[in-house]
mmCIF file of C-alpha atoms in Angstrom:
data_model
loop_
_atom_site.group_PDB
_atom_site.id
_atom_site.type_symbol
_atom_site.label_atom_id
_atom_site.label_comp_id
_atom_site.label_asym_id
_atom_site.label_seq_id
_atom_site.Cartn_x
_atom_site.Cartn_y
_atom_site.Cartn_z
ATOM 1 C CA SER N 1 6.175 -1.412 -2.569
ATOM 2 C CA GLN N 2 3.022 0.675 -2.524
ATOM 3 C CA LYS N 3 1.740 1.370 0.922
ATOM 4 C CA ILE N 4 -1.431 3.028 2.227
ATOM 5 C CA GLU N 5 -1.681 4.106 5.833
ATOM 6 C CA GLN N 6 -4.859 4.931 7.684
ATOM 7 C CA ASN N 7 -5.090 5.333 11.414
ATOM 8 C CA SER N 8 -5.897 1.911 12.819
ATOM 9 C CA GLU N 9 -7.238 3.343 16.042
ATOM 10 C CA ALA N 10 -10.909 4.189 16.095
ATOM 11 C CA LEU N 11 -11.819 7.846 16.039
ATOM 12 C CA ASN N 12 -14.382 8.718 18.691
ATOM 13 C CA ILE N 13 -16.109 12.054 18.418
ATOM 14 C CA GLN N 14 -19.189 13.763 19.747
ATOM 15 C CA GLU N 15 -22.246 14.326 17.591
ATOM 16 C CA GLY N 16 -22.141 17.675 15.819
ATOM 17 C CA LYS N 17 -18.349 17.858 15.685
ATOM 18 C CA THR N 18 -16.189 17.532 12.585
ATOM 19 C CA ALA N 19 -14.471 14.209 12.026
ATOM 20 C CA THR N 20 -11.170 14.228 10.174
ATOM 21 C CA LEU N 21 -9.654 11.046 8.835
ATOM 22 C CA THR N 22 -6.202 10.753 7.299
ATOM 23 C CA CYS N 23 -4.855 8.663 4.445
ATOM 24 C CA ASN N 24 -1.141 8.609 3.651
ATOM 25 C CA TYR N 25 0.381 6.718 0.769
ATOM 26 C CA THR N 26 3.921 5.972 -0.315
ATOM 27 C CA ASN N 27 5.794 4.704 -3.341
ATOM 28 C CA TYR N 28 3.331 5.690 -5.995
ATOM 29 C CA SER N 29 1.644 8.636 -7.623
ATOM 30 C CA PRO N 30 -2.081 8.060 -7.968
ATOM 31 C CA ALA N 31 -4.049 9.850 -10.633
ATOM 32 C CA TYR N 32 -6.921 10.112 -8.168
ATOM 33 C CA LEU N 33 -8.012 9.020 -4.753
ATOM 34 C CA GLN N 34 -11.329 7.633 -3.604
ATOM 35 C CA TRP N 35 -13.010 7.313 -0.257
ATOM 36 C CA TYR N 36 -15.446 4.545 0.584
ATOM 37 C CA ARG N 37 -17.636 3.811 3.577
ATOM 38 C CA GLN N 38 -18.006 0.291 4.903
ATOM 39 C CA ASP N 39 -20.516 -0.863 7.495
ATOM 40 C CA PRO N 40 -19.891 -4.141 9.365
ATOM 41 C CA GLY N 41 -20.514 -7.162 7.170
ATOM 42 C CA ARG N 42 -21.436 -5.089 4.139
ATOM 43 C CA GLY N 43 -19.710 -4.080 0.940
ATOM 44 C CA PRO N 44 -17.898 -0.739 0.693
ATOM 45 C CA VAL N 45 -19.895 2.157 -0.709
ATOM 46 C CA PHE N 46 -18.275 4.841 -2.848
ATOM 47 C CA LEU N 47 -18.398 8.348 -1.367
ATOM 48 C CA LEU N 48 -16.062 10.723 -3.169
ATOM 49 C CA LEU N 49 -13.352 10.815 -5.809
ATOM 50 C CA ILE N 50 -10.735 13.547 -6.053
ATOM 51 C CA ARG N 51 -8.272 13.905 -8.914
ATOM 52 C CA GLU N 52 -4.599 14.799 -8.626
ATOM 53 C CA ASN N 53 -5.192 18.275 -10.071
ATOM 54 C CA GLU N 54 -7.943 19.034 -7.543
ATOM 55 C CA LYS N 55 -7.110 20.364 -4.112
ATOM 56 C CA GLU N 56 -10.512 19.908 -2.555
ATOM 57 C CA LYS N 57 -13.844 18.254 -3.274
ATOM 58 C CA ARG N 58 -17.131 18.618 -1.416
ATOM 59 C CA LYS N 59 -20.370 16.706 -1.291
ATOM 60 C CA GLU N 60 -22.977 17.744 1.248
ATOM 61 C CA ARG N 61 -21.320 17.309 4.675
ATOM 62 C CA LEU N 62 -18.254 15.595 3.219
ATOM 63 C CA LYS N 63 -15.027 17.240 2.168
ATOM 64 C CA VAL N 64 -11.879 15.638 0.793
ATOM 65 C CA THR N 65 -8.478 17.210 0.236
ATOM 66 C CA PHE N 66 -5.638 15.751 -1.786
ATOM 67 C CA ASP N 67 -2.044 16.899 -1.336
ATOM 68 C CA THR N 68 0.170 15.128 -3.848
ATOM 69 C CA THR N 69 3.292 16.730 -2.388
ATOM 70 C CA LEU N 70 2.606 15.388 1.079
ATOM 71 C CA LYS N 71 1.103 12.209 -0.413
ATOM 72 C CA GLN N 72 -1.869 12.625 1.840
ATOM 73 C CA SER N 73 -5.621 12.933 1.699
ATOM 74 C CA LEU N 74 -7.855 14.214 4.470
ATOM 75 C CA PHE N 75 -11.511 13.250 4.718
ATOM 76 C CA HIS N 76 -13.805 15.483 6.745
ATOM 77 C CA ILE N 77 -17.370 14.923 7.910
ATOM 78 C CA THR N 78 -18.914 18.084 9.299
ATOM 79 C CA ALA N 79 -21.825 18.132 11.739
ATOM 80 C CA SER N 80 -21.274 14.425 12.323
ATOM 81 C CA GLN N 81 -24.173 12.184 13.284
ATOM 82 C CA PRO N 82 -24.302 8.744 14.945
ATOM 83 C CA ALA N 83 -25.387 7.390 11.542
ATOM 84 C CA ASP N 84 -21.952 8.364 10.216
ATOM 85 C CA SER N 85 -20.390 5.674 12.410
ATOM 86 C CA ALA N 86 -18.652 3.238 10.063
ATOM 87 C CA THR N 87 -15.237 2.345 8.713
ATOM 88 C CA TYR N 88 -13.869 4.660 6.039
ATOM 89 C CA LEU N 89 -11.470 3.334 3.435
ATOM 90 C CA CYS N 90 -9.224 5.284 1.142
ATOM 91 C CA ALA N 91 -8.102 4.007 -2.241
ATOM 92 C CA PRO N 92 -5.430 5.900 -4.148
ATOM 93 C CA SER N 93 -5.807 4.834 -7.759
ATOM 94 C CA ALA N 94 -3.806 4.761 -10.924
ATOM 95 C CA SER N 95 -5.754 4.705 -14.161
ATOM 96 C CA GLY N 96 -5.916 2.388 -17.083
ATOM 97 C CA GLY N 97 -5.388 -1.338 -17.366
ATOM 98 C CA SER N 98 -3.136 -3.565 -15.302
ATOM 99 C CA TYR N 99 -3.615 -1.495 -12.225
ATOM 100 C CA ILE N 100 -3.893 -3.350 -8.931
ATOM 101 C CA PRO N 101 -6.743 -1.990 -6.790
ATOM 102 C CA THR N 102 -5.442 -1.196 -3.342
ATOM 103 C CA PHE N 103 -7.463 -0.083 -0.361
ATOM 104 C CA GLY N 104 -6.299 1.151 2.976
ATOM 105 C CA ARG N 105 -7.364 -0.910 5.973
ATOM 106 C CA GLY N 106 -9.698 1.840 6.997
ATOM 107 C CA THR N 107 -10.354 3.933 10.060
ATOM 108 C CA SER N 108 -13.332 3.239 12.252
ATOM 109 C CA LEU N 109 -15.351 6.328 13.126
ATOM 110 C CA ILE N 110 -17.665 6.272 16.128
ATOM 111 C CA VAL N 111 -19.947 9.240 16.626
ATOM 112 C CA HIS N 112 -21.420 9.459 20.100
ATOM 113 C CA PRO N 113 -24.834 11.069 20.637
ATOM 114 C CA ASP H 1 -28.455 -0.976 -3.593
ATOM 115 C CA SER H 2 -25.325 -0.870 -5.762
ATOM 116 C CA GLY H 3 -26.814 -2.950 -8.572
ATOM 117 C CA VAL H 4 -24.201 -5.673 -8.068
ATOM 118 C CA THR H 5 -25.606 -9.011 -6.972
ATOM 119 C CA GLN H 6 -23.799 -11.880 -5.325
ATOM 120 C CA THR H 7 -24.971 -15.369 -4.517
ATOM 121 C CA PRO H 8 -25.117 -17.090 -2.186
ATOM 122 C CA LYS H 9 -25.202 -14.731 0.784
ATOM 123 C CA HIS H 10 -23.904 -17.359 3.167
ATOM 124 C CA LEU H 11 -22.029 -20.595 2.608
ATOM 125 C CA ILE H 12 -20.981 -23.170 5.165
ATOM 126 C CA THR H 13 -18.793 -26.017 4.041
ATOM 127 C CA ALA H 14 -16.073 -28.362 5.208
ATOM 128 C CA THR H 15 -12.329 -28.377 4.708
ATOM 129 C CA GLY H 16 -11.238 -29.899 1.438
ATOM 130 C CA GLN H 17 -14.429 -29.001 -0.357
ATOM 131 C CA ARG H 18 -14.944 -26.790 -3.393
ATOM 132 C CA VAL H 19 -17.396 -23.900 -3.722
ATOM 133 C CA THR H 20 -18.427 -21.454 -6.415
ATOM 134 C CA LEU H 21 -19.372 -17.857 -5.731
ATOM 135 C CA ARG H 22 -21.330 -15.933 -8.307
ATOM 136 C CA CYS H 23 -21.443 -12.251 -9.167
ATOM 137 C CA SER H 24 -23.551 -10.218 -11.567
ATOM 138 C CA PRO H 25 -22.161 -6.750 -12.257
ATOM 139 C CA ARG H 26 -24.163 -3.571 -12.657
ATOM 140 C CA SER H 27 -25.827 -3.207 -16.001
ATOM 141 C CA GLY H 28 -23.287 -1.774 -18.436
ATOM 142 C CA ASP H 29 -20.214 -2.469 -16.321
ATOM 143 C CA LEU H 30 -17.532 -4.471 -18.081
ATOM 144 C CA SER H 31 -15.061 -4.959 -15.229
ATOM 145 C CA VAL H 32 -15.506 -7.355 -12.346
ATOM 146 C CA TYR H 33 -13.202 -7.496 -9.337
ATOM 147 C CA TRP H 34 -13.017 -10.078 -6.568
ATOM 148 C CA TYR H 35 -11.842 -9.320 -3.039
ATOM 149 C CA GLN H 36 -11.368 -11.288 0.160
ATOM 150 C CA GLN H 37 -11.890 -9.701 3.557
ATOM 151 C CA SER H 38 -11.052 -11.732 6.640
ATOM 152 C CA LEU H 39 -11.982 -10.752 10.169
ATOM 153 C CA ASP H 40 -10.175 -7.519 11.031
ATOM 154 C CA GLN H 41 -8.331 -7.605 7.719
ATOM 155 C CA GLY H 42 -8.466 -5.113 4.939
ATOM 156 C CA LEU H 43 -9.833 -5.747 1.497
ATOM 157 C CA GLN H 44 -7.444 -8.033 -0.337
ATOM 158 C CA PHE H 45 -7.682 -7.831 -4.101
ATOM 159 C CA LEU H 46 -7.808 -11.238 -5.749
ATOM 160 C CA ILE H 47 -8.436 -10.828 -9.449
ATOM 161 C CA GLN H 48 -10.035 -8.612 -12.090
ATOM 162 C CA TYR H 49 -11.743 -9.423 -15.361
ATOM 163 C CA TYR H 50 -12.605 -6.957 -18.081
ATOM 164 C CA ASN H 51 -15.010 -7.956 -20.817
ATOM 165 C CA GLY H 52 -14.221 -11.615 -20.376
ATOM 166 C CA GLU H 53 -10.457 -11.365 -20.103
ATOM 167 C CA GLU H 54 -8.256 -11.465 -17.047
ATOM 168 C CA ARG H 55 -6.828 -7.975 -16.478
ATOM 169 C CA ALA H 56 -5.059 -7.957 -13.152
ATOM 170 C CA LYS H 57 -4.119 -10.456 -10.524
ATOM 171 C CA GLY H 58 -3.524 -9.893 -6.837
ATOM 172 C CA ASN H 59 -2.499 -12.374 -4.173
ATOM 173 C CA ILE H 60 -4.856 -15.056 -5.373
ATOM 174 C CA LEU H 61 -4.039 -18.566 -4.258
ATOM 175 C CA GLU H 62 -3.538 -21.290 -6.848
ATOM 176 C CA ARG H 63 -6.505 -23.106 -5.280
ATOM 177 C CA PHE H 64 -8.692 -20.192 -6.348
ATOM 178 C CA SER H 65 -9.749 -19.409 -9.885
ATOM 179 C CA ALA H 66 -12.230 -17.150 -11.569
ATOM 180 C CA GLN H 67 -13.776 -16.462 -14.908
ATOM 181 C CA GLN H 68 -16.081 -13.958 -16.557
ATOM 182 C CA PHE H 69 -18.697 -15.207 -18.951
ATOM 183 C CA PRO H 70 -20.014 -13.637 -22.190
ATOM 184 C CA ASP H 71 -22.999 -12.222 -20.306
ATOM 185 C CA LEU H 72 -20.409 -10.554 -18.015
ATOM 186 C CA HIS H 73 -21.323 -12.388 -14.842
ATOM 187 C CA SER H 74 -18.374 -13.846 -13.004
ATOM 188 C CA GLU H 75 -17.692 -16.857 -10.840
ATOM 189 C CA LEU H 76 -14.991 -17.362 -8.228
ATOM 190 C CA ASN H 77 -14.077 -20.985 -7.593
ATOM 191 C CA LEU H 78 -12.435 -21.921 -4.318
ATOM 192 C CA SER H 79 -11.128 -25.463 -3.980
ATOM 193 C CA SER H 80 -9.399 -27.606 -1.373
ATOM 194 C CA LEU H 81 -10.815 -25.257 1.189
ATOM 195 C CA GLU H 82 -8.954 -24.599 4.416
ATOM 196 C CA LEU H 83 -10.139 -23.080 7.686
ATOM 197 C CA GLY H 84 -8.241 -19.898 6.832
ATOM 198 C CA ASP H 85 -10.353 -19.361 3.727
ATOM 199 C CA SER H 86 -13.268 -18.376 5.933
ATOM 200 C CA ALA H 87 -13.947 -14.764 5.041
ATOM 201 C CA LEU H 88 -16.241 -12.337 3.311
ATOM 202 C CA TYR H 89 -15.828 -12.393 -0.445
ATOM 203 C CA PHE H 90 -16.849 -9.282 -2.305
ATOM 204 C CA CYS H 91 -17.378 -8.702 -5.949
ATOM 205 C CA ALA H 92 -17.240 -5.208 -7.399
ATOM 206 C CA SER H 93 -17.844 -3.846 -10.857
ATOM 207 C CA SER H 94 -16.893 -0.771 -12.817
ATOM 208 C CA VAL H 95 -17.529 0.577 -16.264
ATOM 209 C CA LEU H 96 -13.994 0.788 -17.521
ATOM 210 C CA GLU H 97 -10.844 -1.248 -17.377
ATOM 211 C CA GLY H 98 -9.374 -0.028 -14.144
ATOM 212 C CA GLY H 99 -8.813 2.650 -11.585
ATOM 213 C CA GLU H 100 -12.159 4.292 -11.396
ATOM 214 C CA THR H 101 -15.034 3.927 -8.980
ATOM 215 C CA GLN H 102 -16.036 0.423 -8.065
ATOM 216 C CA TYR H 103 -19.498 -0.642 -6.994
ATOM 217 C CA PHE H 104 -19.504 -3.453 -4.483
ATOM 218 C CA GLY H 105 -21.940 -6.264 -4.005
ATOM 219 C CA PRO H 106 -23.278 -7.358 -0.619
ATOM 220 C CA GLY H 107 -20.703 -10.121 -0.318
ATOM 221 C CA THR H 108 -20.737 -13.851 0.303
ATOM 222 C CA ARG H 109 -19.837 -14.962 3.804
ATOM 223 C CA LEU H 110 -17.926 -18.241 3.628
ATOM 224 C CA LEU H 111 -17.422 -20.365 6.699
ATOM 225 C CA VAL H 112 -15.152 -23.401 6.405
ATOM 226 C CA LEU H 113 -15.518 -25.884 9.263
#
């Protein structure tokens, strides 16, 4: 069955450093992969989408890589700030109808001032 | 603000009761998704509707049902409620049928006593 793995342990880093979060998936070949941010008690917010033919995508301080051979995506936040503290979810996606949306359980990021 | 609205924000009810959660998608979005998120649990996909028709089904209990109306708003009905149904219920919407970016509402927090 399809499986998405994100580090369940919280990632604690110091303000200004780069945070790197990992998403591994097995038993399927997504056409693209999305990253979302979720704050406690709130709905997830879309951050970035990267397609299978793209190696890297950037948006401001965010960078995502997608390695379809390793079945892995890395999510980087550079110059991290305490306001970046949240849970980050990855969602490898197929396309088209009858696809079952599947999200990883997320990794909690805590940025210390 | 994602443009997705959910009502009510909070709901407290007793075991055995029935409740209805409501979702209005973003303007122009044809797909609506429902998710359940329990404490410390990941997002569990329940069901998806696209333009009024059921498109995909996750691990939705038989006690739960949903529908999407001609104006594209959706309702999730939960009946014979149990303590374990206490959770955050999120609705999300997207333009197309599946796989692409979803925009989440603020959620309905259900507490079953």
